[in-house]
């Protein structure tokens, strides 16, 4: 028991970050599930985080209400951006969302209400570890359920071949936008939780490199199963601390190991870490398929 | 008036640096449909390696420049062999390639950090002699002229090479359709490797020129130009060499004119990225890009 | 049922990860009675890597000197260096490790003010004294009574600089140029703006740049068009040297002085801007050319060890180690954090490379800032 207390004293905040990053990774997963490569998740998290932070801090709005408000606003912006950009594909969509993310970051930098470069300081500390993991559990469950629902199959078909999906009578624009907006809302939600974790958020925490990190979580974990992004987020968020523990403290070395792990995963585990489990559990998967087809 | 003239000079100059950086970027994209995000890291290493050759080995910049460009070309081969070639048969190779290039970018940057340290350094004063011309309040340096000249020369040579030389034509054939190219007896893997060589060599050259002009080299110098380079190749049209040059100039001018017209610089990058966003939405194939029926 | 099946691998990995992490706990090293453990949370990678590097060198030099002087029986320093990768998240992890696993006597760092804003609160809550050696943003020491810093803030350095510059050059109207996406440079800009308003100097134009920018000619061209008496710049040295050299290249006369803050106080400015650096003025917390015995010794030893002259970040790190060491010695305990905190507050007129050093009642640095000017390729004090 004492060891556990000690563990939380040292790694408590890391555990929180892991949870938040896992939710963020899932928000991108939703978009990826419909085959849309977005680099805007970090910006949506920023919109949610700043909205919720400003609401609780400056207007005294209750925590839960401001989290909801942050998610909703983020979703609305997602809708506004999604409608024009989702006509784009692949890398082009990625770059359009990236440009959007940069515009959001620069706007936040230049506003007074957000505190500019110094960040929004003094946000009350409302987010608790159990809250994060409860949220993660609910979101994870919902996304796992979604995968074998009608909606999930629509996403999957668009991801496999958008033209064919359209020909089959699936309203691809509707489903793509839906996936994008849901992803934006979830990112905004995670951002709002994050804002209430450490008194402070800064524009840099929602920049390009974070957007890339979220993508990396998904790839390393694997996007063929709902728990892939969670796995990626857990491993890669903990990695700096694991390396620190193993004595690889020198700066550049740690960075190199980070890059190397990413490279090895992409080269040898095409479907991410998930494929390790999937291979052994392929039987279970077959039976799942059978069940959901019956249903 | 001379204020605006100076701003135009500023914009044309920085635009041609962006263009030179973007040419290598867009070349790989044209051939492989892959965004090579390690390009900025090669750009950084190019500058730092040239500096190392000049400082530690006492070489003249005229030898260090081609030597470093050659080393960058070899890094490009390494990049292809390690990060791209193994993924080529995969269905999602443009997606996984994007990720493996990010991995290589991290590794290259950590190597730059480990080998050269985190400090911002410069080429020793007098590595190239610089003359400043002043005319009616306008000022242009000889180095600016040289850099623009080298950029134009490199881009012209590249275009000629792609249009005339056998290997250049083979590159275009692979870009058009690699399966057909293979059927026609083209050694596709060799051509792709060669494309990476040229692309990275050009990226390294851009890094050296950048470092020479701005007197500042550091392991993270590629970061700020990375996003701008992306914007440039989109503006110009992915895979289009003249487009990259035009896109570079357009981007450079848009930055400068935002400052000149609004009088403030807070929104400089925001305007540039809004332009990028708008171009993407209105004309996804860029200014000079070809339209594809089914994009990857 | 099958849902639980699919959860299994996740649970297994989570448990494995937790076990692995907790396995690290047993690697704690306990300091001997005559050793004071000091945790250094510095940025060795990421955006502030160059500052972390020079801070590490400065701190290491002080540690070596102290440990060599301590002999066999004296109090030695056992340093623990950790990289916060220039991001607040990792800064928090490092602080938690120092407090709960390493059980250090005092934490020195972190490099960036943004990280300090969040990480220092953890130290405050745990009753762990923390000494900032480069945080200059406002509101850091307000976090609580365990948070100290030996870095003179821009709010103290800059008004003094403007006052001296106004007397010397008779400034009436100036242009302001600053980095607007960085807490340090933005804070410097606000300090300049206030100091200029207080001194009755008009601001003709305000221009900004982003971290990592290398081309400043569009903004400088705008500034040139306004014919200011001086250009006030809030930048870190990476950008500062480019700004200075490009300003002169664009034909802004050398009679228009360029005035900067703490960020300019680095040999890299002179090295990277070359001749253009001549006449650049800056307010600073550390006088590089000071001939105080402590300082000459430091500059010589640092240069000999690292093959290059120290900058202000190295000097403040070096001084920070001596300040922390003095406090621990005075407290007579390496584990009583409250006693160490009280000892820090009681330090008076300690001889450091920064000059005679004390803390204010608000736990900020209290020593006299200098105004320097670059002359003949060297920093000299402007009287």
PDB file of C-alpha atoms in Angstrom, chain C residues 21-224:
ATOM      1  CA  UNK C  21       7.381   2.054 -13.383  1.00  0.00           C
ATOM      2  CA  UNK C  22       7.161   1.044  -9.759  1.00  0.00           C
ATOM      3  CA  UNK C  23      10.226  -1.113 -10.245  1.00  0.00           C
ATOM      4  CA  UNK C  24      12.084   2.116 -10.771  1.00  0.00           C
ATOM      5  CA  UNK C  25      11.250   3.225  -7.272  1.00  0.00           C
ATOM      6  CA  UNK C  26      13.735   0.856  -5.720  1.00  0.00           C
ATOM      7  CA  UNK C  27      16.603   2.578  -7.513  1.00  0.00           C
ATOM      8  CA  UNK C  28      16.538   5.466  -5.075  1.00  0.00           C
ATOM      9  CA  UNK C  29      19.901   6.582  -3.871  1.00  0.00           C
ATOM     10  CA  UNK C  30      20.144   7.922  -0.383  1.00  0.00           C
ATOM     11  CA  UNK C  31      22.583  10.703   0.201  1.00  0.00           C
ATOM     12  CA  UNK C  32      25.218  10.281   2.872  1.00  0.00           C
ATOM     13  CA  UNK C  33      24.892  12.541   5.894  1.00  0.00           C
ATOM     14  CA  UNK C  34      27.465  14.986   4.600  1.00  0.00           C
ATOM     15  CA  UNK C  35      25.950  15.232   1.162  1.00  0.00           C
ATOM     16  CA  UNK C  36      23.230  17.616   0.106  1.00  0.00           C
ATOM     17  CA  UNK C  37      21.199  16.428  -2.814  1.00  0.00           C
ATOM     18  CA  UNK C  38      20.219  19.194  -5.186  1.00  0.00           C
ATOM     19  CA  UNK C  39      17.768  18.541  -8.006  1.00  0.00           C
ATOM     20  CA  UNK C  40      18.346  20.445 -11.234  1.00  0.00           C
ATOM     21  CA  UNK C  41      15.309  20.636 -13.506  1.00  0.00           C
ATOM     22  CA  UNK C  42      16.752  22.062 -16.703  1.00  0.00           C
ATOM     23  CA  UNK C  43      15.761  22.018 -20.373  1.00  0.00           C
ATOM     24  CA  UNK C  44      18.314  19.885 -22.195  1.00  0.00           C
ATOM     25  CA  UNK C  45      16.134  19.199 -25.211  1.00  0.00           C
ATOM     26  CA  UNK C  46      13.346  21.121 -26.883  1.00  0.00           C
ATOM     27  CA  UNK C  47      13.047  24.839 -27.496  1.00  0.00           C
ATOM     28  CA  UNK C  48      15.175  25.980 -24.552  1.00  0.00           C
ATOM     29  CA  UNK C  49      17.913  23.365 -24.989  1.00  0.00           C
ATOM     30  CA  UNK C  50      20.647  25.945 -25.528  1.00  0.00           C
ATOM     31  CA  UNK C  51      19.833  27.602 -22.192  1.00  0.00           C
ATOM     32  CA  UNK C  52      19.666  24.308 -20.353  1.00  0.00           C
ATOM     33  CA  UNK C  53      23.085  23.433 -21.755  1.00  0.00           C
ATOM     34  CA  UNK C  54      24.801  26.582 -20.539  1.00  0.00           C
ATOM     35  CA  UNK C  55      22.982  26.404 -17.194  1.00  0.00           C
ATOM     36  CA  UNK C  56      24.196  22.839 -16.730  1.00  0.00           C
ATOM     37  CA  UNK C  57      27.767  23.954 -17.374  1.00  0.00           C
ATOM     38  CA  UNK C  58      27.526  26.854 -14.957  1.00  0.00           C
ATOM     39  CA  UNK C  59      25.993  24.698 -12.234  1.00  0.00           C
ATOM     40  CA  UNK C  60      28.458  21.855 -12.753  1.00  0.00           C
ATOM     41  CA  UNK C  61      31.377  24.228 -12.383  1.00  0.00           C
ATOM     42  CA  UNK C  62      30.056  25.503  -9.061  1.00  0.00           C
ATOM     43  CA  UNK C  63      29.436  21.945  -7.832  1.00  0.00           C
ATOM     44  CA  UNK C  64      32.964  20.869  -8.755  1.00  0.00           C
ATOM     45  CA  UNK C  65      34.460  23.851  -6.948  1.00  0.00           C
ATOM     46  CA  UNK C  66      32.343  23.343  -3.848  1.00  0.00           C
ATOM     47  CA  UNK C  67      33.016  19.605  -3.659  1.00  0.00           C
ATOM     48  CA  UNK C  68      36.746  20.106  -4.169  1.00  0.00           C
ATOM     49  CA  UNK C  69      36.830  22.732  -1.436  1.00  0.00           C
ATOM     50  CA  UNK C  70      34.727  20.663   0.947  1.00  0.00           C
ATOM     51  CA  UNK C  71      37.473  18.085   1.409  1.00  0.00           C
ATOM     52  CA  UNK C  72      36.825  14.800   3.145  1.00  0.00           C
ATOM     53  CA  UNK C  73      34.573  15.967   5.959  1.00  0.00           C
ATOM     54  CA  UNK C  74      32.795  18.998   4.569  1.00  0.00           C
ATOM     55  CA  UNK C  75      29.307  19.160   3.138  1.00  0.00           C
ATOM     56  CA  UNK C  76      29.304  18.030  -0.465  1.00  0.00           C
ATOM     57  CA  UNK C  77      26.727  18.453  -3.184  1.00  0.00           C
ATOM     58  CA  UNK C  78      25.231  15.425  -4.874  1.00  0.00           C
ATOM     59  CA  UNK C  79      23.567  16.812  -7.987  1.00  0.00           C
ATOM     60  CA  UNK C  80      20.681  15.156  -9.813  1.00  0.00           C
ATOM     61  CA  UNK C  81      20.255  16.623 -13.294  1.00  0.00           C
ATOM     62  CA  UNK C  82      16.981  15.995 -15.091  1.00  0.00           C
ATOM     63  CA  UNK C  83      15.751  17.182 -18.464  1.00  0.00           C
ATOM     64  CA  UNK C  84      12.291  18.753 -18.589  1.00  0.00           C
ATOM     65  CA  UNK C  85      12.419  18.832 -22.420  1.00  0.00           C
ATOM     66  CA  UNK C  86      11.218  22.479 -22.320  1.00  0.00           C
ATOM     67  CA  UNK C  87       7.625  21.393 -21.665  1.00  0.00           C
ATOM     68  CA  UNK C  88       5.595  21.971 -18.481  1.00  0.00           C
ATOM     69  CA  UNK C  89       4.256  18.394 -18.409  1.00  0.00           C
ATOM     70  CA  UNK C  90       7.697  16.887 -18.077  1.00  0.00           C
ATOM     71  CA  UNK C  91       8.726  19.622 -15.661  1.00  0.00           C
ATOM     72  CA  UNK C  92       5.976  18.422 -13.347  1.00  0.00           C
ATOM     73  CA  UNK C  93       7.205  14.837 -13.611  1.00  0.00           C
ATOM     74  CA  UNK C  94      10.742  15.916 -12.821  1.00  0.00           C
ATOM     75  CA  UNK C  95       9.608  17.881  -9.776  1.00  0.00           C
ATOM     76  CA  UNK C  96       7.559  14.952  -8.515  1.00  0.00           C
ATOM     77  CA  UNK C  97      10.564  12.707  -8.902  1.00  0.00           C
ATOM     78  CA  UNK C  98      12.865  15.113  -7.049  1.00  0.00           C
ATOM     79  CA  UNK C  99      10.392  15.549  -4.214  1.00  0.00           C
ATOM     80  CA  UNK C 100       9.202  11.984  -3.735  1.00  0.00           C
ATOM     81  CA  UNK C 101      11.892   9.686  -5.133  1.00  0.00           C
ATOM     82  CA  UNK C 102      15.194  11.538  -4.888  1.00  0.00           C
ATOM     83  CA  UNK C 103      14.114  13.472  -1.787  1.00  0.00           C
ATOM     84  CA  UNK C 104      16.414  16.363  -2.622  1.00  0.00           C
ATOM     85  CA  UNK C 105      17.217  19.216  -0.246  1.00  0.00           C
ATOM     86  CA  UNK C 106      16.286  21.900  -2.752  1.00  0.00           C
ATOM     87  CA  UNK C 107      15.305  22.126  -6.409  1.00  0.00           C
ATOM     88  CA  UNK C 108      17.097  24.484  -8.773  1.00  0.00           C
ATOM     89  CA  UNK C 109      15.262  25.423 -11.979  1.00  0.00           C
ATOM     90  CA  UNK C 110      13.244  24.995 -14.107  1.00  0.00           C
ATOM     91  CA  UNK C 111      14.667  26.792 -17.125  1.00  0.00           C
ATOM     92  CA  UNK C 112      11.428  28.246 -18.477  1.00  0.00           C
ATOM     93  CA  UNK C 113       8.958  30.520 -16.721  1.00  0.00           C
ATOM     94  CA  UNK C 114       5.995  28.652 -18.208  1.00  0.00           C
ATOM     95  CA  UNK C 115       7.220  25.425 -16.667  1.00  0.00           C
ATOM     96  CA  UNK C 116       7.891  27.195 -13.381  1.00  0.00           C
ATOM     97  CA  UNK C 117       4.293  28.458 -13.314  1.00  0.00           C
ATOM     98  CA  UNK C 118       3.027  24.904 -12.978  1.00  0.00           C
ATOM     99  CA  UNK C 119       5.931  22.946 -11.494  1.00  0.00           C
ATOM    100  CA  UNK C 120       6.741  25.404  -8.700  1.00  0.00           C
ATOM    101  CA  UNK C 121       3.222  24.951  -7.338  1.00  0.00           C
ATOM    102  CA  UNK C 122       3.995  21.292  -6.769  1.00  0.00           C
ATOM    103  CA  UNK C 123       7.096  22.209  -4.817  1.00  0.00           C
ATOM    104  CA  UNK C 124       5.105  24.761  -2.840  1.00  0.00           C
ATOM    105  CA  UNK C 125       2.420  22.214  -1.964  1.00  0.00           C
ATOM    106  CA  UNK C 126       5.077  19.730  -0.879  1.00  0.00           C
ATOM    107  CA  UNK C 127       6.992  22.320   1.141  1.00  0.00           C
ATOM    108  CA  UNK C 128      10.085  21.926  -1.030  1.00  0.00           C
ATOM    109  CA  UNK C 129      12.210  25.025  -1.539  1.00  0.00           C
ATOM    110  CA  UNK C 130      12.802  25.834  -5.201  1.00  0.00           C
ATOM    111  CA  UNK C 131      15.264  28.347  -6.577  1.00  0.00           C
ATOM    112  CA  UNK C 132      14.623  29.672 -10.094  1.00  0.00           C
ATOM    113  CA  UNK C 133      17.777  30.716 -11.916  1.00  0.00           C
ATOM    114  CA  UNK C 134      16.265  32.007 -15.133  1.00  0.00           C
ATOM    115  CA  UNK C 135      12.562  32.657 -14.509  1.00  0.00           C
ATOM    116  CA  UNK C 136      11.799  36.309 -15.058  1.00  0.00           C
ATOM    117  CA  UNK C 137       8.049  36.259 -15.734  1.00  0.00           C
ATOM    118  CA  UNK C 138       5.838  37.979 -13.224  1.00  0.00           C
ATOM    119  CA  UNK C 139       3.900  35.935 -10.717  1.00  0.00           C
ATOM    120  CA  UNK C 140       6.464  33.173 -10.176  1.00  0.00           C
ATOM    121  CA  UNK C 141       7.459  33.955  -6.611  1.00  0.00           C
ATOM    122  CA  UNK C 142       3.851  34.846  -5.800  1.00  0.00           C
ATOM    123  CA  UNK C 143       3.128  31.111  -6.053  1.00  0.00           C
ATOM    124  CA  UNK C 144       4.167  30.708  -2.456  1.00  0.00           C
ATOM    125  CA  UNK C 145       6.718  31.081   0.305  1.00  0.00           C
ATOM    126  CA  UNK C 146       8.917  28.206  -0.850  1.00  0.00           C
ATOM    127  CA  UNK C 147       9.548  29.713  -4.278  1.00  0.00           C
ATOM    128  CA  UNK C 148      12.678  31.824  -4.752  1.00  0.00           C
ATOM    129  CA  UNK C 149      14.596  33.123  -7.714  1.00  0.00           C
ATOM    130  CA  UNK C 150      18.003  34.684  -8.161  1.00  0.00           C
ATOM    131  CA  UNK C 151      17.186  35.965 -11.645  1.00  0.00           C
ATOM    132  CA  UNK C 152      16.513  39.667 -11.623  1.00  0.00           C
ATOM    133  CA  UNK C 153      13.196  40.267 -13.368  1.00  0.00           C
ATOM    134  CA  UNK C 154      12.740  42.456 -16.394  1.00  0.00           C
ATOM    135  CA  UNK C 155      10.489  44.653 -14.250  1.00  0.00           C
ATOM    136  CA  UNK C 156      13.602  45.692 -12.319  1.00  0.00           C
ATOM    137  CA  UNK C 157      16.207  45.601 -15.077  1.00  0.00           C
ATOM    138  CA  UNK C 158      14.308  47.432 -17.785  1.00  0.00           C
ATOM    139  CA  UNK C 159      13.154  50.677 -16.134  1.00  0.00           C
ATOM    140  CA  UNK C 160      16.754  51.211 -15.092  1.00  0.00           C
ATOM    141  CA  UNK C 161      17.949  50.608 -18.668  1.00  0.00           C
ATOM    142  CA  UNK C 162      15.438  53.040 -20.118  1.00  0.00           C
ATOM    143  CA  UNK C 163      16.370  55.669 -17.564  1.00  0.00           C
ATOM    144  CA  UNK C 164      20.068  55.391 -18.394  1.00  0.00           C
ATOM    145  CA  UNK C 165      19.408  55.308 -22.143  1.00  0.00           C
ATOM    146  CA  UNK C 166      17.196  58.377 -21.989  1.00  0.00           C
ATOM    147  CA  UNK C 167      19.865  60.354 -20.144  1.00  0.00           C
ATOM    148  CA  UNK C 168      22.578  59.253 -22.508  1.00  0.00           C
ATOM    149  CA  UNK C 169      20.846  59.518 -25.874  1.00  0.00           C
ATOM    150  CA  UNK C 170      17.994  61.932 -25.139  1.00  0.00           C
ATOM    151  CA  UNK C 171      15.419  59.475 -26.489  1.00  0.00           C
ATOM    152  CA  UNK C 172      12.061  60.941 -27.483  1.00  0.00           C
ATOM    153  CA  UNK C 173      10.494  58.471 -29.870  1.00  0.00           C
ATOM    154  CA  UNK C 174      11.362  54.818 -30.315  1.00  0.00           C
ATOM    155  CA  UNK C 175      10.275  51.679 -32.124  1.00  0.00           C
ATOM    156  CA  UNK C 176       9.578  48.492 -30.175  1.00  0.00           C
ATOM    157  CA  UNK C 177      10.307  45.035 -31.574  1.00  0.00           C
ATOM    158  CA  UNK C 178       9.514  41.896 -29.594  1.00  0.00           C
ATOM    159  CA  UNK C 179       8.816  38.175 -29.728  1.00  0.00           C
ATOM    160  CA  UNK C 180       5.123  37.693 -29.079  1.00  0.00           C
ATOM    161  CA  UNK C 181       4.901  33.913 -28.717  1.00  0.00           C
ATOM    162  CA  UNK C 182       7.272  33.480 -25.818  1.00  0.00           C
ATOM    163  CA  UNK C 183       6.583  34.258 -22.166  1.00  0.00           C
ATOM    164  CA  UNK C 184      10.028  35.736 -21.586  1.00  0.00           C
ATOM    165  CA  UNK C 185      10.109  38.096 -24.564  1.00  0.00           C
ATOM    166  CA  UNK C 186       6.469  39.071 -24.177  1.00  0.00           C
ATOM    167  CA  UNK C 187       7.055  39.871 -20.502  1.00  0.00           C
ATOM    168  CA  UNK C 188      10.080  41.951 -21.496  1.00  0.00           C
ATOM    169  CA  UNK C 189       7.942  43.824 -24.006  1.00  0.00           C
ATOM    170  CA  UNK C 190       5.371  44.683 -21.354  1.00  0.00           C
ATOM    171  CA  UNK C 191       8.097  45.871 -19.019  1.00  0.00           C
ATOM    172  CA  UNK C 192       9.600  48.043 -21.756  1.00  0.00           C
ATOM    173  CA  UNK C 193       6.219  49.463 -22.652  1.00  0.00           C
ATOM    174  CA  UNK C 194       5.538  50.471 -19.076  1.00  0.00           C
ATOM    175  CA  UNK C 195       9.018  51.897 -18.566  1.00  0.00           C
ATOM    176  CA  UNK C 196       8.744  53.917 -21.787  1.00  0.00           C
ATOM    177  CA  UNK C 197       5.379  55.306 -20.769  1.00  0.00           C
ATOM    178  CA  UNK C 198       6.748  56.241 -17.331  1.00  0.00           C
ATOM    179  CA  UNK C 199       9.727  57.974 -18.934  1.00  0.00           C
ATOM    180  CA  UNK C 200       7.453  59.871 -21.342  1.00  0.00           C
ATOM    181  CA  UNK C 201       8.980  58.339 -24.458  1.00  0.00           C
ATOM    182  CA  UNK C 202       6.724  57.936 -27.470  1.00  0.00           C
ATOM    183  CA  UNK C 203       6.366  54.553 -29.201  1.00  0.00           C
ATOM    184  CA  UNK C 204       6.212  55.065 -32.973  1.00  0.00           C
ATOM    185  CA  UNK C 205       5.559  51.495 -33.978  1.00  0.00           C
ATOM    186  CA  UNK C 206       5.364  48.075 -32.395  1.00  0.00           C
ATOM    187  CA  UNK C 207       6.524  45.098 -34.427  1.00  0.00           C
ATOM    188  CA  UNK C 208       6.721  41.458 -33.414  1.00  0.00           C
ATOM    189  CA  UNK C 209       8.290  38.204 -34.503  1.00  0.00           C
ATOM    190  CA  UNK C 210       7.831  34.530 -33.656  1.00  0.00           C
ATOM    191  CA  UNK C 211      10.324  32.194 -31.987  1.00  0.00           C
ATOM    192  CA  UNK C 212      12.491  30.575 -34.624  1.00  0.00           C
ATOM    193  CA  UNK C 213      12.118  33.406 -37.142  1.00  0.00           C
ATOM    194  CA  UNK C 214      15.350  34.248 -38.880  1.00  0.00           C
ATOM    195  CA  UNK C 215      14.212  36.892 -41.331  1.00  0.00           C
ATOM    196  CA  UNK C 216      13.378  40.166 -39.653  1.00  0.00           C
ATOM    197  CA  UNK C 217      13.737  42.467 -42.631  1.00  0.00           C
ATOM    198  CA  UNK C 218      10.020  43.185 -43.225  1.00  0.00           C
ATOM    199  CA  UNK C 219       9.537  44.451 -39.684  1.00  0.00           C
ATOM    200  CA  UNK C 220      12.853  46.299 -39.626  1.00  0.00           C
ATOM    201  CA  UNK C 221      11.983  47.980 -42.915  1.00  0.00           C
ATOM    202  CA  UNK C 222       8.761  49.250 -41.343  1.00  0.00           C
ATOM    203  CA  UNK C 223      10.734  50.470 -38.345  1.00  0.00           C
ATOM    204  CA  UNK C 224      13.270  52.182 -40.558  1.00  0.00           C
TER     205      UNK C 224
END
